[in-house]
Coordinates of C-alpha atoms and ligand atoms in Angstrom, one line a residue:
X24 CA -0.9 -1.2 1.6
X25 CA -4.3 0.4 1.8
X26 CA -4.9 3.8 0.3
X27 CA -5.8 6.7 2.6
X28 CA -6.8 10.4 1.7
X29 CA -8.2 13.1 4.2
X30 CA -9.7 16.5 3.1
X31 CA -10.6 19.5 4.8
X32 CA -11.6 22.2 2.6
X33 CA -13.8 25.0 2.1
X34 CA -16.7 23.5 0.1
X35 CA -17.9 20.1 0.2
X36 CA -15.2 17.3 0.0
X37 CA -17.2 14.2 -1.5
X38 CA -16.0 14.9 -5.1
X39 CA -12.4 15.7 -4.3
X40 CA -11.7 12.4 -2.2
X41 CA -13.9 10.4 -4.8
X42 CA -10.9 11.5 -7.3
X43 CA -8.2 11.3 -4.7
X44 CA -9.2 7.2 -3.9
X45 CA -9.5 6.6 -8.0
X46 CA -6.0 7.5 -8.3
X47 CA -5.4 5.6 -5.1
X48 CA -6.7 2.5 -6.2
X49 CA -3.5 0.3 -7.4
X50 CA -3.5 0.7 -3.2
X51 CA -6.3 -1.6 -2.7
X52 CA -9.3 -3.1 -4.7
X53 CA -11.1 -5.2 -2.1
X54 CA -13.6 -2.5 -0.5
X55 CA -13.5 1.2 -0.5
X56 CA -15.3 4.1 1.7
X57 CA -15.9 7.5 2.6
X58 CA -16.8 9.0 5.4
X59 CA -17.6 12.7 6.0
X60 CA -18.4 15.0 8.7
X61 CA -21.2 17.9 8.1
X62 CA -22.8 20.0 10.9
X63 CA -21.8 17.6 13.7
X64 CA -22.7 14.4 11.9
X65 CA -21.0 11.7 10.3
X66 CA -21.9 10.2 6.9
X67 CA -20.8 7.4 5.7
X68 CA -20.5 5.2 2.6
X69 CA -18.6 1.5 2.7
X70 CA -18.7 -1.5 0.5
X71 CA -16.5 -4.0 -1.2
X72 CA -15.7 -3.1 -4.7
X73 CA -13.5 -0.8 -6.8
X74 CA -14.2 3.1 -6.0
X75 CA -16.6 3.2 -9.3
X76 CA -19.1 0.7 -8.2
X77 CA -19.0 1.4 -4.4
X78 CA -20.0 5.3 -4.9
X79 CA -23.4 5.6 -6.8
X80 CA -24.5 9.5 -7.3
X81 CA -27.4 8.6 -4.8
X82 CA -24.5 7.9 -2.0
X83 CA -22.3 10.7 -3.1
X84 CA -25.1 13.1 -2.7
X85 CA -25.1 12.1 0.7
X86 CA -22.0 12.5 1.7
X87 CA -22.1 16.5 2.3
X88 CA -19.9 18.5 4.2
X89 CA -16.6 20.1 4.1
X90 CA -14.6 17.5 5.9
X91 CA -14.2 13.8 5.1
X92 CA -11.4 10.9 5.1
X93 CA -11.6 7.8 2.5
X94 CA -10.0 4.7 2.2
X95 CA -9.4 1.9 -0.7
X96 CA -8.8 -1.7 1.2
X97 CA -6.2 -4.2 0.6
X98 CA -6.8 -6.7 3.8
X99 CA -4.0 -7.6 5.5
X100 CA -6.1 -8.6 8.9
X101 CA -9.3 -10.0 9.7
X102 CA -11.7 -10.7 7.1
X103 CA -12.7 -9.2 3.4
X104 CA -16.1 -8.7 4.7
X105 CA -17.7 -5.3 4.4
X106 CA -17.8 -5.5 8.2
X107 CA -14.2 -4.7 7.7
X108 CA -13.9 -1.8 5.2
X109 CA -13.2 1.8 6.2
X110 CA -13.2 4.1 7.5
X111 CA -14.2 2.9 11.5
X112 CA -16.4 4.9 13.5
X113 CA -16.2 5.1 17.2
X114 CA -19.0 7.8 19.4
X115 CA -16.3 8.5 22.8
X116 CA -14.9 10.1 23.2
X117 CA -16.0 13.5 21.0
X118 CA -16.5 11.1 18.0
X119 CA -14.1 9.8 15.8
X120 CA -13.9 8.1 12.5
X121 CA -10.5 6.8 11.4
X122 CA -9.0 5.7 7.8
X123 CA -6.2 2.6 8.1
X124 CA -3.0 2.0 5.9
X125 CA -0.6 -0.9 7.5
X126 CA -1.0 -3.8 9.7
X127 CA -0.8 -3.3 13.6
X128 CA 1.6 -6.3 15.2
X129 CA 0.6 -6.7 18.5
X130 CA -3.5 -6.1 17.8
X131 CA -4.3 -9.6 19.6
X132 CA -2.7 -8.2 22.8
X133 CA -4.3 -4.4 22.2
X134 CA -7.8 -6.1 21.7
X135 CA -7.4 -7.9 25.3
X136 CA -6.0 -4.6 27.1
X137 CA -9.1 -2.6 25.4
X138 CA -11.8 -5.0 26.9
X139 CA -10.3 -5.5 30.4
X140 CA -8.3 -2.1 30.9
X141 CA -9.7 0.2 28.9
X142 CA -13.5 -1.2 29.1
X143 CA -13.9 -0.7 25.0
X144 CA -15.4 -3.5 23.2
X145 CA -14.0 -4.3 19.4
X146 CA -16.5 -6.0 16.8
X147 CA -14.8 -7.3 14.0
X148 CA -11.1 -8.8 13.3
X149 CA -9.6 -5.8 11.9
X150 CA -7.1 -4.4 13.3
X151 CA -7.5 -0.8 12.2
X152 CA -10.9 -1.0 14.6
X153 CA -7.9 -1.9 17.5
X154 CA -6.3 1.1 16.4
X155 CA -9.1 3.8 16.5
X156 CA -10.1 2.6 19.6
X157 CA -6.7 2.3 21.0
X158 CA -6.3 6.7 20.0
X159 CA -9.8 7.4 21.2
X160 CA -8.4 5.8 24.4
X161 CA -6.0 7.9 24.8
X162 CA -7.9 10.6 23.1
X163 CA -10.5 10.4 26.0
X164 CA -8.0 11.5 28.4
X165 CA -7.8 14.7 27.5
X166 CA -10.1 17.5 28.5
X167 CA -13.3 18.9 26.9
X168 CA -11.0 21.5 24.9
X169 CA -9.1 19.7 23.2
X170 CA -5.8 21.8 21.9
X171 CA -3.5 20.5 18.7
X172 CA -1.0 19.8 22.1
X173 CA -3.3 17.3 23.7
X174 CA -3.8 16.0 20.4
X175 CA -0.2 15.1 19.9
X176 CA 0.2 13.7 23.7
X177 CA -2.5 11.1 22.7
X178 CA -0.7 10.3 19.2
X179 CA 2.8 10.2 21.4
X180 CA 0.8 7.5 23.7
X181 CA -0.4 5.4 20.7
X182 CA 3.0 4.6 19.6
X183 CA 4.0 3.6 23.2
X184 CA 1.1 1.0 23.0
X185 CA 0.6 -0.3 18.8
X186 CA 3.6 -1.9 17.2
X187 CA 3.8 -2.4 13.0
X188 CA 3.4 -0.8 10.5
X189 CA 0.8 2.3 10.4
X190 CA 0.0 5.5 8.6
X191 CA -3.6 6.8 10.1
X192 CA -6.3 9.9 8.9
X193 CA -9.1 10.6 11.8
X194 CA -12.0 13.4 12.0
X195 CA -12.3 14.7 15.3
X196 CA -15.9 15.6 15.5
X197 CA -15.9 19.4 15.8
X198 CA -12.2 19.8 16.2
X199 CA -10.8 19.1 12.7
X200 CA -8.5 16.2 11.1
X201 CA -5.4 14.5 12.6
X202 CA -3.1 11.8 10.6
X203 CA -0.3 10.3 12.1
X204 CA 2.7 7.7 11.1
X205 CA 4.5 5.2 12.9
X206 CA 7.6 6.0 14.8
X207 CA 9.7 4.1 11.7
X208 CA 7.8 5.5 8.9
X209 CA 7.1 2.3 7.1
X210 CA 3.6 2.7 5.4
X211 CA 3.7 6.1 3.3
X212 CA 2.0 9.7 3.8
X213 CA 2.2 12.9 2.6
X214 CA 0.3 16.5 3.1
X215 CA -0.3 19.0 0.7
X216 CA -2.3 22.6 0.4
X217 CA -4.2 24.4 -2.0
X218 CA -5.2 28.0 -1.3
X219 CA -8.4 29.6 -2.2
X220 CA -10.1 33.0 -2.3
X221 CA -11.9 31.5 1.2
X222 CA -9.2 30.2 2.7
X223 CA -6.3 27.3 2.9
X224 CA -7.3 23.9 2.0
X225 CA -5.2 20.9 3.1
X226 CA -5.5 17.5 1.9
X227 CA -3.8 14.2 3.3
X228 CA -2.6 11.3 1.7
X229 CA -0.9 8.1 0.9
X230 CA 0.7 8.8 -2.2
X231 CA 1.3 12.7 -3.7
X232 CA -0.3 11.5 -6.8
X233 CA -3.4 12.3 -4.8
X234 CA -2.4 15.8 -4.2
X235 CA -1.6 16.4 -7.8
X236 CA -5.0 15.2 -9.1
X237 CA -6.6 17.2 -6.5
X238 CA -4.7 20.4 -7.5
X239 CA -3.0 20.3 -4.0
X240 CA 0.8 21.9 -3.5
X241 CA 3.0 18.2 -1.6
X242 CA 4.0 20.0 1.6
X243 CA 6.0 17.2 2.3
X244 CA 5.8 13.6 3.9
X245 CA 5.0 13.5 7.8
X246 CA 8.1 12.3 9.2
X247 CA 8.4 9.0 11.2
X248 CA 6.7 9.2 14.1
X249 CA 5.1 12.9 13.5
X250 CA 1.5 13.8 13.6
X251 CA -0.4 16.5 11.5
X252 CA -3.2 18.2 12.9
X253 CA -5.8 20.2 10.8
X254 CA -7.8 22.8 12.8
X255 CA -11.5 23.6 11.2
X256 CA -9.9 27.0 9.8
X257 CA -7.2 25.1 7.7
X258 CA -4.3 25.7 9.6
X259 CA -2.0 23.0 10.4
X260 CA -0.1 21.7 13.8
X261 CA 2.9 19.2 13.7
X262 CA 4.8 17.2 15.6
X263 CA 7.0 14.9 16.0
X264 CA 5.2 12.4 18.5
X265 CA 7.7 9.4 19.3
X266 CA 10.2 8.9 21.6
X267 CA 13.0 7.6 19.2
X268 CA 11.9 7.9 15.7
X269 CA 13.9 6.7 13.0
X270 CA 12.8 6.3 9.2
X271 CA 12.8 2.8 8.0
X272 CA 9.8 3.1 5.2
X273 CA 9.1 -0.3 3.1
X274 CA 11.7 -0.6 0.0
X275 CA 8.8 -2.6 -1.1
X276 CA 6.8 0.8 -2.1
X277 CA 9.0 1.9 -4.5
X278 CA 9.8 -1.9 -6.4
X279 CA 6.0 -2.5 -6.7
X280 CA 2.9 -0.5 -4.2
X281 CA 3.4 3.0 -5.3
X282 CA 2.2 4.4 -8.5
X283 CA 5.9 5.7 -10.5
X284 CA 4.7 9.7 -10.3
X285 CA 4.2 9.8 -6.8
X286 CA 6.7 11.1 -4.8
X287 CA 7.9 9.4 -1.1
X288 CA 10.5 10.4 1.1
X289 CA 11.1 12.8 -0.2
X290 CA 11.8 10.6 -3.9
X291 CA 10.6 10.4 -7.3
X292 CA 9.0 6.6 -7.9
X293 CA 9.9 6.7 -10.9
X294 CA 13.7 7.6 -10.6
X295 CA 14.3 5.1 -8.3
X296 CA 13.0 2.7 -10.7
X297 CA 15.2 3.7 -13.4
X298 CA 17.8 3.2 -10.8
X299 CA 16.8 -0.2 -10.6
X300 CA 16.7 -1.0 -14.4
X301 CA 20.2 0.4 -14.4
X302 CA 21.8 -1.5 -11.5
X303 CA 20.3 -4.7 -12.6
X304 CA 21.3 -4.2 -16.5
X305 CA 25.0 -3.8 -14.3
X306 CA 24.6 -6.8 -12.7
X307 CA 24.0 -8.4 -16.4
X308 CA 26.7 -7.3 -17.7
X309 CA 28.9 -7.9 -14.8
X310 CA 27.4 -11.5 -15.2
X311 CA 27.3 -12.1 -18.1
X312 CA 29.7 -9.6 -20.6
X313 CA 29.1 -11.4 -23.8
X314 CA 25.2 -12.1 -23.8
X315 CA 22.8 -13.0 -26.1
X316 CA 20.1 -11.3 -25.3
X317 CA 18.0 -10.0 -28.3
X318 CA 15.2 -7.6 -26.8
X319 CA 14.3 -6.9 -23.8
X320 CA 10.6 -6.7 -22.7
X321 CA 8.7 -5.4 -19.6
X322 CA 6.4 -7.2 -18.4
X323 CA 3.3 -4.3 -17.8
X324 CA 2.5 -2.5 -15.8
X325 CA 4.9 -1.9 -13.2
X326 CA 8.0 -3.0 -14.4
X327 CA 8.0 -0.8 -17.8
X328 CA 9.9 1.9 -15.9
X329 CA 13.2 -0.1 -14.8
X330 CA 13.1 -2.4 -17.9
X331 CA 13.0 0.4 -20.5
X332 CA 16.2 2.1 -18.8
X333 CA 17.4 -1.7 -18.4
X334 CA 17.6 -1.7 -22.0
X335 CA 18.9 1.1 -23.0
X336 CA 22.0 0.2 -20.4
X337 CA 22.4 -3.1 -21.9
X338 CA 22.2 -1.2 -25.4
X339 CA 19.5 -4.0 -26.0
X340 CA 16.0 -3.0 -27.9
X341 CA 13.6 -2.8 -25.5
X342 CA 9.6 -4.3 -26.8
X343 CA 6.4 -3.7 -25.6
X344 CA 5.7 -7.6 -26.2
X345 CA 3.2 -8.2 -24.0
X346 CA -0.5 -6.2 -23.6
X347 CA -2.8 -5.5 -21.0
X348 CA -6.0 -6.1 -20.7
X349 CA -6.8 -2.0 -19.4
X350 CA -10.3 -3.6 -17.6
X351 CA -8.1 -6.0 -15.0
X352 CA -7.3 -5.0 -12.1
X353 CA -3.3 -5.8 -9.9
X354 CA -3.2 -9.6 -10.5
X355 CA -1.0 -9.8 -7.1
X356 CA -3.2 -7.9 -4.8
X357 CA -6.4 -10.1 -5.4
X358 CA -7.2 -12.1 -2.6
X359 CA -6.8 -15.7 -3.6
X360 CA -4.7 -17.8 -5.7
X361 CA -7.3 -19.4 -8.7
X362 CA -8.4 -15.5 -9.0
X363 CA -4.3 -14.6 -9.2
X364 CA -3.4 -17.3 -11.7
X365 CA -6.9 -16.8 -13.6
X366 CA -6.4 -12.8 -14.2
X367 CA -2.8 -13.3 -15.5
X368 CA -3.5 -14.6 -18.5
X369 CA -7.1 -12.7 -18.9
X370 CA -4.7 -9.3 -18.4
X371 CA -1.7 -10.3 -20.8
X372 CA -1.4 -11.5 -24.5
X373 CA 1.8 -11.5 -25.8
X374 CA 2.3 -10.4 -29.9
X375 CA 3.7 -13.5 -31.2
X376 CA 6.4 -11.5 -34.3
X377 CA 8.2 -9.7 -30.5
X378 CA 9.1 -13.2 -29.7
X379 CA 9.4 -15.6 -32.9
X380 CA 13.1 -17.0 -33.2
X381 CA 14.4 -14.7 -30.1
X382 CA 16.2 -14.7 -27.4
X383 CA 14.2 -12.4 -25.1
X384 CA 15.1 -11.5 -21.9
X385 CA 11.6 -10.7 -19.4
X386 CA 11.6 -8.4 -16.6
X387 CA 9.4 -7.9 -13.7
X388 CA 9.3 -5.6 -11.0
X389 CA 9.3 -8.7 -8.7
X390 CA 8.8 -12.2 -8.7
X391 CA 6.9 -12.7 -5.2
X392 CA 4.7 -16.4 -5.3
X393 CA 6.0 -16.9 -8.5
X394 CA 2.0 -16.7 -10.2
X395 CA 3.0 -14.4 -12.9
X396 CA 6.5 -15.0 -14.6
X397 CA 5.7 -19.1 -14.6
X398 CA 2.7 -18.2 -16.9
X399 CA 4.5 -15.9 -18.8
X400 CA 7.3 -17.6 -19.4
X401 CA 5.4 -20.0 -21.1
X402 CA 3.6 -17.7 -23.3
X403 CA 6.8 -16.3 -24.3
X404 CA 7.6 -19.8 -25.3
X405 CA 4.4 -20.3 -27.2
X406 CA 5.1 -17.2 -28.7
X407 CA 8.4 -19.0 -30.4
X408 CA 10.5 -17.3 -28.3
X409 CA 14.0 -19.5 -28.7
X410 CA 15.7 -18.8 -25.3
X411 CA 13.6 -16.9 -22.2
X412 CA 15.7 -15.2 -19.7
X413 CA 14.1 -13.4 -16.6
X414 CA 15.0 -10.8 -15.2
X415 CA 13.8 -9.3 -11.3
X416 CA 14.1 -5.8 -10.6
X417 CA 13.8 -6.7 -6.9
X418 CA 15.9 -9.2 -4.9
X419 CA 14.6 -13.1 -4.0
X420 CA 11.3 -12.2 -2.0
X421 CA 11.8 -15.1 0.7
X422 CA 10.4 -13.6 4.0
X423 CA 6.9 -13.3 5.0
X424 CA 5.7 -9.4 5.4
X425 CA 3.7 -8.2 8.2
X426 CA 3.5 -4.5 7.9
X427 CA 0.5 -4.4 5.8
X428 CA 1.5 -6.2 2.4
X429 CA -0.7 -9.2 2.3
X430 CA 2.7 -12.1 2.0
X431 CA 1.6 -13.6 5.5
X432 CA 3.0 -17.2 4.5
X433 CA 6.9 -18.1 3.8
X434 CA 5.4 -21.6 1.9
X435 CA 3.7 -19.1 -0.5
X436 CA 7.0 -17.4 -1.9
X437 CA 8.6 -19.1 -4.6
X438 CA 12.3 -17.9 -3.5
X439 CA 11.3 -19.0 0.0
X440 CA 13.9 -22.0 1.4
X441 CA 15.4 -21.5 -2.3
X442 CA 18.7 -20.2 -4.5
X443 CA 18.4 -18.0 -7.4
X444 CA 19.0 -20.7 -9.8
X445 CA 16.2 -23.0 -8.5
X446 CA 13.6 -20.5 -8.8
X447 CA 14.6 -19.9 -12.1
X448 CA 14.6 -23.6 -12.9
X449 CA 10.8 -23.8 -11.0
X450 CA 9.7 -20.6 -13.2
X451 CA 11.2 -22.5 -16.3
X452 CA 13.6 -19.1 -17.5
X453 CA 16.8 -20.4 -19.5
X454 CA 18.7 -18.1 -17.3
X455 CA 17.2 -15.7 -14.0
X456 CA 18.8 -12.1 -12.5
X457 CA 18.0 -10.8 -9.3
X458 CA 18.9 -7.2 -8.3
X459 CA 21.3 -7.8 -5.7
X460 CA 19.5 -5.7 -2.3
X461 CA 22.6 -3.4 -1.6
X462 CA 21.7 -1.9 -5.4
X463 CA 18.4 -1.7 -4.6
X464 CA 18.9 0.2 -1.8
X465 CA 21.5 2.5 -3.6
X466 CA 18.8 2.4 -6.2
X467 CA 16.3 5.0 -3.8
X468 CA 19.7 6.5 -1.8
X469 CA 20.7 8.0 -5.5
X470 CA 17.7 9.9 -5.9
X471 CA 17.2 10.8 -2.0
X472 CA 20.8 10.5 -0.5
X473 CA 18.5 11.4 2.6
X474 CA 16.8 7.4 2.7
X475 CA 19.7 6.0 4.5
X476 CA 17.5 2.8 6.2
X477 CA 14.9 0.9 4.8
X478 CA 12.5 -2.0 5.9
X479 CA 13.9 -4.6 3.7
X480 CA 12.2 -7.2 5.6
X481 CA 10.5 -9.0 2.5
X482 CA 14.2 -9.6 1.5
X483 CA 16.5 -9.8 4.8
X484 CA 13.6 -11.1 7.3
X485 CA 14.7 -8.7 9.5
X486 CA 11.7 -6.7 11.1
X487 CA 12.7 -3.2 12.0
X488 CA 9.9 -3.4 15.0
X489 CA 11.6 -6.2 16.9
X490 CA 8.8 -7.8 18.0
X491 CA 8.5 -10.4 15.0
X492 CA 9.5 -14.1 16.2
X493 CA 9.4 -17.3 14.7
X494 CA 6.3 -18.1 17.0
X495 CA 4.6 -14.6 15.6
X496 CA 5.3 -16.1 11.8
X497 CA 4.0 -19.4 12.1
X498 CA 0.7 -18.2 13.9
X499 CA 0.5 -15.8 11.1
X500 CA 1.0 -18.1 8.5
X501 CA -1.4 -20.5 9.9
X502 CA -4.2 -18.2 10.0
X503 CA -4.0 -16.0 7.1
X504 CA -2.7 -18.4 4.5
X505 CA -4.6 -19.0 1.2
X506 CA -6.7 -21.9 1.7
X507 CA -7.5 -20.5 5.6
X508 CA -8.6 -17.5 4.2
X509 CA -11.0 -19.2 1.5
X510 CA -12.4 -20.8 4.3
X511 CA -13.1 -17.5 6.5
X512 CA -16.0 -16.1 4.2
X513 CA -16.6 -12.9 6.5
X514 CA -19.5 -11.3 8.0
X515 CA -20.9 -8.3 6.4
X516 CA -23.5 -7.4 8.5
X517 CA -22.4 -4.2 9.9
X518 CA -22.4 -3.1 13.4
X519 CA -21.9 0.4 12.5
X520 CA -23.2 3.8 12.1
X521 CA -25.9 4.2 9.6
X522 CA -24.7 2.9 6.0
X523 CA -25.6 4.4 3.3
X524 CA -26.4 1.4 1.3
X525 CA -28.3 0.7 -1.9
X526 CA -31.9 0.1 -1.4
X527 CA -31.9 3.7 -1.5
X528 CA -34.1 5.6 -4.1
X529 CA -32.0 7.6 -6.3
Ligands
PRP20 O1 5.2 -13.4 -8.5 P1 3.7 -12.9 -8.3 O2 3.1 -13.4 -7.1 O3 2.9 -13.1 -9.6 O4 3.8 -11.3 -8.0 C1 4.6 -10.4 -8.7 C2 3.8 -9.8 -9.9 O5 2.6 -9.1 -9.4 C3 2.6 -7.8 -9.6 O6 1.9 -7.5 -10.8 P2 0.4 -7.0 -10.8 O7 -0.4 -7.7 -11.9 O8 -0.2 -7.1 -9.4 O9 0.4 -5.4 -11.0 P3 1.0 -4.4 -12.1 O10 0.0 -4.4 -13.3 O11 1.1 -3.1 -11.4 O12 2.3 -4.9 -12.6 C4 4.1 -7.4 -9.9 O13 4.2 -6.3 -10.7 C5 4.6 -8.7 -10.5 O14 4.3 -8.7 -11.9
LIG21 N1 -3.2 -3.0 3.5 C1 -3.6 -2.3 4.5 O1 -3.1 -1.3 4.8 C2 -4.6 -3.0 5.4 C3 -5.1 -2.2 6.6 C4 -5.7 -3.1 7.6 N2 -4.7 -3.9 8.3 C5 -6.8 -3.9 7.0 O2 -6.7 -5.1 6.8 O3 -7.9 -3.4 6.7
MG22 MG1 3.2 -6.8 -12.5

């Protein structure tokens, strides 16, 4: 769940995707980059590291023009090398530079038809390179002029050959921006305008949050399966480029990815988790009529939202009893376990007179490897906290993800191969609630009646692209598991265009 943005405006863009990847950052914290497009060149900038350290005034002074795409990383193939950040760069045809949100599932096989079919050469493990190269492929077969049409008869040709999960901004040197989802939706993206005495300005992104910062008016979400073309002047082409596209975007989004104001599909974040709080404080009482539960508290950040309207169903107080550390980044999107288990209790400290003689009842967003709400649990208890119930506002994650949410092995997930009760026994909770999926489901159909389908695969294991096997899992799981990926460092040498790096004078 990468962060994306694309800009194409009527002054220079550097500034406005800097903000637009800042408020994109819960996306990804591994590597970010820009690249822009001025007077038939690229520029580009690409590092690991938050969006802060990675663009120094020296590299955003670089970065001229009035067209760019950025991208915040959260790897979910290949490496965490620098080799691997984004935006990708390929010269034919016309010139293209590409930004990456999802996970491709049939890159091996792509990579070996680009080499011996299509005569393109890919140099890293990422599979976001497979993708720009598979488009400029298809891309290439198109004439000199290339028309928004021809544009979306390449896109239409790229879903016939990628599988998985993928929502993509490119430049098109000379010919303006293009984004594109897959033909089920699953990673986010959304368009938006802004006018101006010189013209329109459009602006692409993952989340609408982007838009908002930006001062941009949310068009709406590119359907499943559509493409969005930007023409230098600012005006926009779509269309719907698959053969049978149905919306199945990932549930997952709106438990835990997305930031609560953006709005998906179409729905508020943030009302869909209040949905949540409110079908799972049902379930409680269903449960469970004659509790003892004494407060309720969130555990921060992104559970606040369902567990505050939790508690007010339940008619329970409701404590901020834990606080975060503001300086740490998401705990679950860092890339190995000791830095996981490390920065839970680095980003939380419970107050001690929230818990003292209480019977408190903790709720998360999710409970995915189980890294968080074991820790916390305990601090409640040190805390004097006299029973500890938990409480998920998503159902028992047990199935490995492969549409760009880094959960690659089953071993990992607590819930994995387990009931409800033994993960709660594992976590060491007095007593553990799960959100039962069908609610969950009715938790996002109740603010947009219009989300009928969903890829629940985290929950259900069943992978809306057909494609995913027991044989695809365990070669999955073998490679990208923690301890394999400790033990693939990465190579950040870049074959690349020109880098701007930081032995630069400022
Ligand atoms: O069971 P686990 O493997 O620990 O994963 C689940 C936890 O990780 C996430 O928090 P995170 O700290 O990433 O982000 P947040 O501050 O947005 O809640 C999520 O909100 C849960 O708290
Ligand atoms: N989380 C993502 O969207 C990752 C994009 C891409 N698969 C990568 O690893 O860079
Ligand atoms: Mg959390």
């Amino acid at each position: 769940m990468c962060g994306i943005v694309g800009l194409l405006a009527k002054q220079a863009v550097n500034q406005g995707i800097y903000d637009a990847l800042t408020v994109l950052q819960h996306r990804g914290q591994d590597a970010a980059g820009m690249m822009t497009w001025s007077e038939g060149r690229f520029l580009l900038r690409k590092s690991n590291g938050l969006v802060r350290d990675v663009f120094h005034t020296r590299h955003m002074a670089r970065l001229k023009g009035n067209l760019g795409i950025g991208h915040v990383r959260y790897p979910t193939a290949g490496s965490s090398s620098e080799a691997e950040s984004q935006p990708f760069y390929v010269n034919s045809p016309y010139g293209i530079a590409l930004a990456h949100n999802g996970n491709l599932t049939n890159s091996e096989q792509l990579k070996q038809e680009l080499f011996s079919t299509d005569l393109r050469h890919i140099n890293t493990s990422s599979d976001s390179e497979v993708l720009l190269n598979v488009f400029a492929h298809e891309l290439g077969k198109q004439g000199l002029h290339l028309e928004a049409e021809d544009i979306f008869d390449a896109v239409r040709r790229v879903h016939r050959r990628c599988k998985g999960g993928y929502a993509a901004v490119a430049i098109i040197n000379g010919f303006g921006m293009v984004a594109f989802r897959d033909p089920h939706g699953i990673r986010p993206v959304v368009f938006g305008t802004r006018q101006t005495d010189s013209g329109q300005e459009v602006m692409i992104a993952s989340e609408s949050v982007a838009l908002d910062v930006g001062g941009f008016e949310l068009e709406r979400d590119l359907g499943p399966g559509e493409a969005i073309f930007v023409d230098m002047q600012g005006q926009f082409h779509t269309q719907v480029c698959a053969d049978r596209p149905q919306l199945r975007s990932c549930i997952f989004e709106h438990v835990y990815l997305a930031r609560p104001d953006s709005i998906l599909d179409g729905a508020y974040v943030y009302g869909t988790r209040m949905q949540m709080g409110r079908k799972l404080g049902d379930r409680i009482l269903s449960e469970w009529p004659d509790h003892d539960i004494d407060v309720v508290i969130p555990i921060p950040d992104t559970s606040r939202t369902s567990a505050l309207e939790m508690a007010q169903h339940l008619g329970v107080t409701y404590r901020e009893g834990f606080m975060k550390n503001r300086y740490i980044g998401r705990t679950f999107i860092m890339p190995g376990q000791t830095q996981r288990k490390k920065s839970v209790r680095q980003k939380l400290n419970a107050i001690d007179v929230e818990f003292k003689g209480k019977n408190v009842l903790l709720v998360d967003d999710s409970i995915v490897r189980g890294t968080t709400c074991k820790q916390i649990i305990q601090m409640a208890r040190d805390a004097g906290a006299r029973k500890v119930y938990f409480a998920s506002a998503a159902p028992p994650v047990r199935y490995p993800n492969v549409y760009g949410i880094d959960m690659p092995a089953a071993v990992e997930l607590i819930a994995h191969g387990r009931t409800e009760e033994e993960v709660g026994e594992l976590i060491g909770a007095d007593r553990i609630f799960y959100q039962d999926l069908e609610d969950l489901k009715n938790a996002c159909r109740e603010v947009n009646p219009e989300m009928e389908a969903f890829d629940c695969s985290v929950f259900d294991g069943n992978y809306v692209t057909g494609d995913i096997d027991e044989a695809y899992l365990a070669v999955l799981e073998a490679s990208r598991n923690d301890s394999a990926k400790d033990q693939s460092a990465g190579d950040h040498a870049l074959v690349d265009m020109h880098n701007q790096d930081d032995d630069l004078d400022d």
